[in-house]
């Protein structure tokens, strides 16, 4: 008895037999696209580099089948992705050892002050890239910003008895570069023996006596810390020295008078201490000079120290008044004395007083 020929296999049975084979070939590709994390790359390029400069550190391996016909630029996504281009590195002059890779090059000169870090993604067909790529590109700083002062020229007034070390004024400056290229240093040119500019802060401090000085003019600059330092345009500081009001008073009648002679050696300069007025009558006191406006000395109000205010052209007499701080009835009238100041005395440098104090008759 012959067997009947088998009939056609139903379609649903055929699909059941083929389904495992379909899943075996399709699922891995689909799962790879859905669950595989993108490869991450970090690159760097100097700002203001010309268009076409490769981004260091970004080399994307291309599949063995190549990436012919793929739209490389359309695959590059992210904010301002148009600032870059993907290129094949086959035979590229800077990457001859990286054939079969894609590289990233700049499409224009980049400015770090506009964007310092780019976040890009590359999505190509699987035959080009096995998985998407996330690319960070840092634009490294180039010293291309000249530092500048935030204010212009300044004119200030100071008292001629301003103590040494006092801050007279402060300057500020800005530099648009980053890190070391943006760190600034202040300085004066030419240097002044009266004023010191603090390099890190821009403070201007008094380091020399202003006695006998009417004004000081100094130019200030600021430079950055780049390998080739950039220097700002100058600003100028003018310091006008005020005369003390008490130096303008005329001599008055002296009620009780003492006399001293002070010999000033040749080596003494303007601003040096030449004499300290002695007084033991008042427990608390203050001093003032009541001579002409061009007095050769100035006195410290609290201590009685006399400083040379100008060069001596001829001997001079200075009237000094000593006031009792306690005041009140019975406190005693102010003491007054005359001090003769002489130049070119032969006395040793450490002996400024010659003669003895005495009471005039």
Short mmCIF file of C-alpha atoms in Angstrom, two decimals:
data_model
loop_
_atom_site.label_atom_id
_atom_site.label_comp_id
_atom_site.label_asym_id
_atom_site.label_seq_id
_atom_site.Cartn_x
_atom_site.Cartn_y
_atom_site.Cartn_z
CA UNK A 1 0.00 0.00 0.00
CA UNK A 2 1.51 3.25 -1.07
CA UNK A 3 1.69 6.29 1.27
CA UNK A 4 -0.06 9.42 0.34
CA UNK A 5 2.22 12.34 -0.59
CA UNK A 6 2.52 14.87 2.23
CA UNK A 7 0.44 17.99 1.73
CA UNK A 8 1.72 21.56 1.93
CA UNK A 9 2.95 22.75 5.36
CA UNK A 10 0.65 25.34 6.84
CA UNK A 11 2.07 28.86 6.99
CA UNK A 12 1.78 29.19 10.74
CA UNK A 13 3.78 25.99 11.23
CA UNK A 14 6.49 27.34 8.94
CA UNK A 15 6.71 30.58 10.90
CA UNK A 16 7.03 28.68 14.16
CA UNK A 17 10.04 26.82 12.76
CA UNK A 18 11.67 29.96 11.37
CA UNK A 19 11.05 32.26 14.37
CA UNK A 20 14.02 31.02 16.44
CA UNK A 21 16.33 31.60 13.50
CA UNK A 22 14.98 35.13 13.00
CA UNK A 23 15.41 35.98 16.68
CA UNK A 24 18.94 34.61 16.64
CA UNK A 25 19.99 36.97 13.84
CA UNK A 26 17.94 40.08 14.57
CA UNK A 27 17.89 40.36 18.37
CA UNK A 28 21.60 40.93 18.95
CA UNK A 29 21.64 43.91 16.57
CA UNK A 30 18.53 45.40 18.15
CA UNK A 31 19.73 44.83 21.71
CA UNK A 32 23.11 46.33 20.87
CA UNK A 33 21.48 49.49 19.56
CA UNK A 34 19.14 49.80 22.55
CA UNK A 35 21.26 48.84 25.55
CA UNK A 36 24.91 49.44 24.59
CA UNK A 37 26.32 52.55 26.25
CA UNK A 38 28.06 55.05 23.96
CA UNK A 39 31.85 55.11 23.86
CA UNK A 40 33.25 58.24 25.49
CA UNK A 41 36.05 60.41 24.14
CA UNK A 42 37.77 63.52 25.47
CA UNK A 43 39.66 65.91 23.22
CA UNK A 44 41.37 69.28 23.40
CA UNK A 45 42.06 72.05 20.94
CA UNK A 46 43.71 75.44 21.46
CA UNK A 47 41.51 78.47 20.99
CA UNK A 48 42.00 80.56 17.84
CA UNK A 49 43.53 77.57 16.02
CA UNK A 50 42.85 77.79 12.26
CA UNK A 51 39.95 75.88 10.71
CA UNK A 52 40.88 72.26 9.96
CA UNK A 53 42.97 71.79 13.12
CA UNK A 54 42.54 68.22 14.49
CA UNK A 55 41.12 67.79 18.00
CA UNK A 56 43.74 65.96 20.04
CA UNK A 57 42.51 62.73 21.66
CA UNK A 58 39.48 62.01 19.43
CA UNK A 59 40.00 58.93 17.19
CA UNK A 60 36.88 56.91 16.36
CA UNK A 61 37.60 53.38 15.01
CA UNK A 62 35.71 52.59 11.80
CA UNK A 63 34.34 49.10 11.05
CA UNK A 64 36.25 46.83 8.66
CA UNK A 65 33.69 47.52 5.97
CA UNK A 66 34.59 51.21 5.97
CA UNK A 67 32.16 54.11 6.11
CA UNK A 68 31.82 54.99 2.46
CA UNK A 69 28.71 56.94 1.58
CA UNK A 70 27.76 57.87 5.14
CA UNK A 71 26.88 61.49 5.86
CA UNK A 72 29.56 62.22 8.46
CA UNK A 73 28.53 65.80 9.21
CA UNK A 74 24.87 64.89 9.72
CA UNK A 75 25.93 62.29 12.27
CA UNK A 76 27.55 64.93 14.49
CA UNK A 77 25.05 66.37 16.95
CA UNK A 78 25.06 68.75 19.90
CA UNK A 79 25.08 72.48 20.62
CA UNK A 80 27.24 74.29 18.06
CA UNK A 81 28.19 70.97 16.44
CA UNK A 82 28.69 72.92 13.20
CA UNK A 83 31.94 74.24 14.70
CA UNK A 84 33.48 70.80 13.94
CA UNK A 85 33.67 68.23 11.11
CA UNK A 86 34.23 64.46 11.05
CA UNK A 87 36.92 63.36 8.58
CA UNK A 88 38.53 60.12 7.45
CA UNK A 89 42.13 59.92 8.61
CA UNK A 90 43.37 57.76 5.74
CA UNK A 91 46.56 59.42 4.60
CA UNK A 92 45.97 62.50 6.81
CA UNK A 93 49.29 64.27 7.28
CA UNK A 94 48.90 64.40 11.09
CA UNK A 95 47.50 60.86 11.56
CA UNK A 96 49.28 58.55 9.13
CA UNK A 97 49.42 55.84 11.80
CA UNK A 98 45.64 55.86 12.39
CA UNK A 99 44.17 54.60 9.15
CA UNK A 100 40.67 53.27 9.50
CA UNK A 101 39.70 55.94 12.01
CA UNK A 102 37.50 58.99 12.00
CA UNK A 103 38.87 62.20 13.42
CA UNK A 104 37.35 65.49 14.57
CA UNK A 105 38.64 68.79 13.17
CA UNK A 106 37.60 72.39 13.74
CA UNK A 107 35.42 74.10 11.15
CA UNK A 108 36.38 77.61 12.36
CA UNK A 109 38.63 79.38 14.84
CA UNK A 110 37.22 78.72 18.34
CA UNK A 111 36.98 81.22 21.21
CA UNK A 112 37.25 79.88 24.77
CA UNK A 113 35.53 82.98 26.14
CA UNK A 114 32.46 82.01 24.04
CA UNK A 115 32.43 78.22 24.69
CA UNK A 116 35.02 76.46 26.83
CA UNK A 117 33.59 72.90 26.58
CA UNK A 118 31.60 71.25 23.78
CA UNK A 119 29.35 68.20 24.36
CA UNK A 120 28.88 66.26 21.10
CA UNK A 121 27.55 62.87 20.01
CA UNK A 122 28.36 60.82 16.91
CA UNK A 123 25.73 58.43 15.55
CA UNK A 124 26.68 56.41 12.46
CA UNK A 125 25.36 53.16 10.93
CA UNK A 126 26.67 49.98 12.65
CA UNK A 127 28.94 49.26 9.70
CA UNK A 128 30.79 52.50 10.55
CA UNK A 129 30.65 52.56 14.34
CA UNK A 130 29.68 49.64 16.52
CA UNK A 131 28.05 52.00 19.00
CA UNK A 132 27.39 55.75 19.34
CA UNK A 133 30.19 57.99 20.65
CA UNK A 134 29.96 60.79 23.21
CA UNK A 135 32.68 63.39 22.65
CA UNK A 136 33.79 66.19 25.00
CA UNK A 137 36.00 68.86 23.45
CA UNK A 138 37.74 71.39 25.69
CA UNK A 139 38.96 74.62 24.14
CA UNK A 140 42.26 75.29 25.92
CA UNK A 141 43.19 78.86 26.76
CA UNK A 142 45.64 80.85 24.70
CA UNK A 143 47.07 84.07 26.08
CA UNK A 144 45.25 86.41 23.72
CA UNK A 145 43.64 88.98 26.07
CA UNK A 146 45.62 92.02 27.17
CA UNK A 147 44.98 92.91 30.83
CA UNK A 148 43.43 96.30 31.46
CA UNK A 149 42.75 98.59 34.40
CA UNK A 150 39.13 98.96 35.47
CA UNK A 151 39.65 102.70 36.10
CA UNK A 152 41.66 105.45 34.49
CA UNK A 153 44.11 108.05 35.79
CA UNK A 154 43.70 109.16 39.41
CA UNK A 155 44.62 112.28 41.37
CA UNK A 156 44.64 112.21 45.17
CA UNK A 157 45.63 114.61 47.95
CA UNK A 158 47.57 113.50 51.02
CA UNK A 159 48.99 115.21 54.07
CA UNK A 160 52.77 115.72 54.07
CA UNK A 161 52.93 114.00 57.48
CA UNK A 162 51.17 110.84 56.27
CA UNK A 163 52.89 107.91 58.05
CA UNK A 164 55.08 105.54 56.07
CA UNK A 165 53.33 102.33 55.03
CA UNK A 166 49.92 103.99 54.68
CA UNK A 167 47.77 102.85 51.74
CA UNK A 168 47.05 105.83 49.50
CA UNK A 169 44.93 104.23 46.78
CA UNK A 170 44.20 100.87 45.16
CA UNK A 171 43.94 99.92 41.47
CA UNK A 172 42.05 96.96 39.99
CA UNK A 173 42.49 95.19 36.66
CA UNK A 174 40.84 92.42 34.60
CA UNK A 175 42.13 89.79 32.19
CA UNK A 176 39.77 87.67 30.06
CA UNK A 177 42.13 84.68 29.91
CA UNK A 178 41.94 81.65 32.20
CA UNK A 179 44.17 80.25 34.93
CA UNK A 180 47.81 81.33 34.70
CA UNK A 181 47.23 83.48 31.63
CA UNK A 182 44.63 85.46 33.57
CA UNK A 183 46.70 86.15 36.72
CA UNK A 184 47.89 89.76 36.78
CA UNK A 185 50.74 91.63 38.44
CA UNK A 186 50.87 95.39 39.11
CA UNK A 187 54.02 97.50 38.93
CA UNK A 188 55.26 101.07 38.48
CA UNK A 189 57.59 102.18 35.70
CA UNK A 190 59.87 103.88 36.34
CA UNK A 191 59.96 102.83 40.00
CA UNK A 192 59.34 105.48 42.62
CA UNK A 193 61.38 105.82 45.83
CA UNK A 194 58.34 107.36 47.53
CA UNK A 195 55.54 105.01 46.44
CA UNK A 196 55.42 101.20 46.33
CA UNK A 197 52.91 99.28 44.19
CA UNK A 198 51.97 95.93 45.77
CA UNK A 199 52.27 93.46 42.85
CA UNK A 200 49.42 91.11 43.82
CA UNK A 201 46.80 93.61 45.02
CA UNK A 202 47.39 96.89 43.19
CA UNK A 203 47.68 98.84 46.45
CA UNK A 204 49.86 101.94 46.38
CA UNK A 205 51.66 102.52 49.71
CA UNK A 206 53.81 105.40 50.93
CA UNK A 207 57.41 104.29 51.55
CA UNK A 208 59.23 107.63 51.59
CA UNK A 209 58.82 110.92 53.43
CA UNK A 210 56.72 113.60 51.70
CA UNK A 211 58.37 116.45 53.61
CA UNK A 212 59.59 118.98 51.07
CA UNK A 213 57.62 117.32 48.24
CA UNK A 214 54.79 119.15 46.45
CA UNK A 215 53.55 116.35 44.18
CA UNK A 216 54.42 112.86 42.90
CA UNK A 217 53.57 111.45 39.46
CA UNK A 218 53.95 107.73 38.76
CA UNK A 219 52.90 105.46 35.87
CA UNK A 220 51.34 102.09 36.67
CA UNK A 221 51.12 98.99 34.48
CA UNK A 222 49.60 95.52 34.81
CA UNK A 223 50.88 92.38 33.10
CA UNK A 224 49.62 88.80 32.93
CA UNK A 225 51.51 85.58 33.75
CA UNK A 226 51.57 84.00 30.30
CA UNK A 227 54.73 82.52 28.81
CA UNK A 228 54.91 85.71 26.76
CA UNK A 229 53.45 88.31 29.12
CA UNK A 230 50.98 90.84 27.75
CA UNK A 231 51.20 94.34 29.26
CA UNK A 232 48.43 96.89 29.63
CA UNK A 233 48.43 100.52 28.60
CA UNK A 234 49.56 102.73 31.51
CA UNK A 235 47.47 104.71 33.96
CA UNK A 236 48.93 107.59 35.94
CA UNK A 237 48.64 108.43 39.61
CA UNK A 238 49.20 112.03 40.69
CA UNK A 239 49.72 112.60 44.42
CA UNK A 240 49.34 116.20 45.55
CA UNK A 241 50.97 116.86 48.93
CA UNK A 242 49.03 119.17 51.24
CA UNK A 243 50.76 121.55 53.62
CA UNK A 244 49.86 121.31 57.29
CA UNK A 245 47.57 124.12 58.46
CA UNK A 246 49.59 124.71 61.57
CA UNK A 247 52.70 125.32 59.46
CA UNK A 248 51.07 128.48 58.04
CA UNK A 249 50.78 130.28 61.37
CA UNK A 250 52.96 133.26 62.17
CA UNK A 251 55.19 133.33 65.26
CA UNK A 252 53.43 134.61 68.33
CA UNK A 253 54.65 136.38 71.40
CA UNK A 254 56.52 133.93 73.59
CA UNK A 255 55.44 133.89 77.23
CA UNK A 256 58.00 131.42 78.46
CA UNK A 257 60.90 130.71 76.18
CA UNK A 258 63.66 128.13 75.97
CA UNK A 259 66.37 127.95 73.32
CA UNK A 260 68.12 124.99 71.66
CA UNK A 261 70.64 124.77 68.85
CA UNK A 262 70.42 121.79 66.48
CA UNK A 263 73.39 121.00 64.21
CA UNK A 264 72.42 119.07 61.08
CA UNK A 265 75.29 117.05 59.51
CA UNK A 266 75.82 117.02 55.75
CA UNK A 267 74.63 113.43 55.31
CA UNK A 268 71.13 114.10 56.73
CA UNK A 269 68.42 114.05 54.04
CA UNK A 270 64.93 115.51 53.83
CA UNK A 271 62.60 113.38 55.98
CA UNK A 272 65.26 112.36 58.51
CA UNK A 273 64.82 112.87 62.27
CA UNK A 274 66.99 115.73 63.52
CA UNK A 275 65.75 116.47 67.05
CA UNK A 276 63.23 115.49 69.75
CA UNK A 277 61.82 118.38 71.80
CA UNK A 278 62.36 117.69 75.52
CA UNK A 279 59.60 118.50 77.97
CA UNK A 280 58.94 117.14 81.44
CA UNK A 281 56.60 119.81 82.74
CA UNK A 282 53.35 118.38 81.34
CA UNK A 283 52.38 114.75 81.84
CA UNK A 284 50.21 114.77 78.72
CA UNK A 285 51.05 117.20 75.94
CA UNK A 286 51.08 117.92 72.21
CA UNK A 287 53.41 119.96 70.04
CA UNK A 288 53.08 122.40 67.18
CA UNK A 289 55.38 124.51 65.03
CA UNK A 290 54.28 128.16 64.87
CA UNK A 291 56.93 129.43 62.44
CA UNK A 292 56.75 130.53 58.82
CA UNK A 293 55.15 128.38 56.11
CA UNK A 294 58.58 127.50 54.69
CA UNK A 295 59.84 126.12 58.00
CA UNK A 296 62.83 123.81 57.49
CA UNK A 297 61.33 121.22 59.88
CA UNK A 298 58.03 119.54 60.63
CA UNK A 299 57.05 118.18 64.03
CA UNK A 300 55.07 115.10 65.08
CA UNK A 301 52.11 116.31 67.11
CA UNK A 302 52.25 113.60 69.78
CA UNK A 303 55.96 112.86 70.15
CA UNK A 304 57.74 116.19 69.56
CA UNK A 305 60.07 114.66 66.96
CA UNK A 306 61.43 117.15 64.43
CA UNK A 307 62.02 116.02 60.83
CA UNK A 308 63.91 117.91 58.17
CA UNK A 309 61.34 119.24 55.67
CA UNK A 310 63.65 120.90 53.12
CA UNK A 311 67.29 121.51 52.40
CA UNK A 312 68.84 124.20 54.55
CA UNK A 313 70.05 127.17 52.54
CA UNK A 314 70.90 129.22 55.65
CA UNK A 315 70.51 128.94 59.44
CA UNK A 316 66.91 129.15 60.61
CA UNK A 317 64.99 129.58 63.84
CA UNK A 318 61.86 127.57 64.57
CA UNK A 319 59.27 128.42 67.21
CA UNK A 320 57.66 125.41 68.92
CA UNK A 321 54.73 125.49 71.33
CA UNK A 322 54.03 122.72 73.86
CA UNK A 323 50.39 122.42 74.98
CA UNK A 324 49.08 120.78 78.14
CA UNK A 325 46.45 118.19 77.13
CA UNK A 326 44.78 118.17 80.54
CA UNK A 327 43.93 121.88 80.39
CA UNK A 328 41.62 123.35 83.01
CA UNK A 329 42.34 126.06 85.55
CA UNK A 330 45.78 125.91 87.10
CA UNK A 331 47.03 123.58 84.40
CA UNK A 332 49.70 126.03 83.33
CA UNK A 333 50.18 128.12 80.20
CA UNK A 334 51.66 126.52 77.04
CA UNK A 335 55.44 126.40 76.95
CA UNK A 336 57.19 127.93 73.97
CA UNK A 337 60.76 127.57 72.75
CA UNK A 338 63.04 128.62 69.91
CA UNK A 339 65.14 126.04 68.09
CA UNK A 340 68.05 127.19 65.92
CA UNK A 341 68.77 124.82 63.04
CA UNK A 342 72.27 124.95 61.52
CA UNK A 343 73.67 123.17 58.43
CA UNK A 344 77.16 121.74 57.74
CA UNK A 345 78.10 121.18 61.34
CA UNK A 346 81.23 119.04 61.90
CA UNK A 347 79.54 116.94 64.58
CA UNK A 348 79.39 113.12 64.22
CA UNK A 349 76.27 111.68 62.53
CA UNK A 350 74.70 110.48 65.77
CA UNK A 351 75.05 113.82 67.63
CA UNK A 352 72.42 116.26 66.39
CA UNK A 353 72.38 118.67 69.38
CA UNK A 354 75.19 121.05 70.14
CA UNK A 355 75.24 123.50 72.97
CA UNK A 356 72.99 123.46 76.04
CA UNK A 357 69.43 124.48 76.61
CA UNK A 358 69.05 127.66 78.55
CA UNK A 359 66.37 130.13 79.57
CA UNK A 360 66.56 133.51 77.87
CA UNK A 361 66.67 136.47 80.13
#
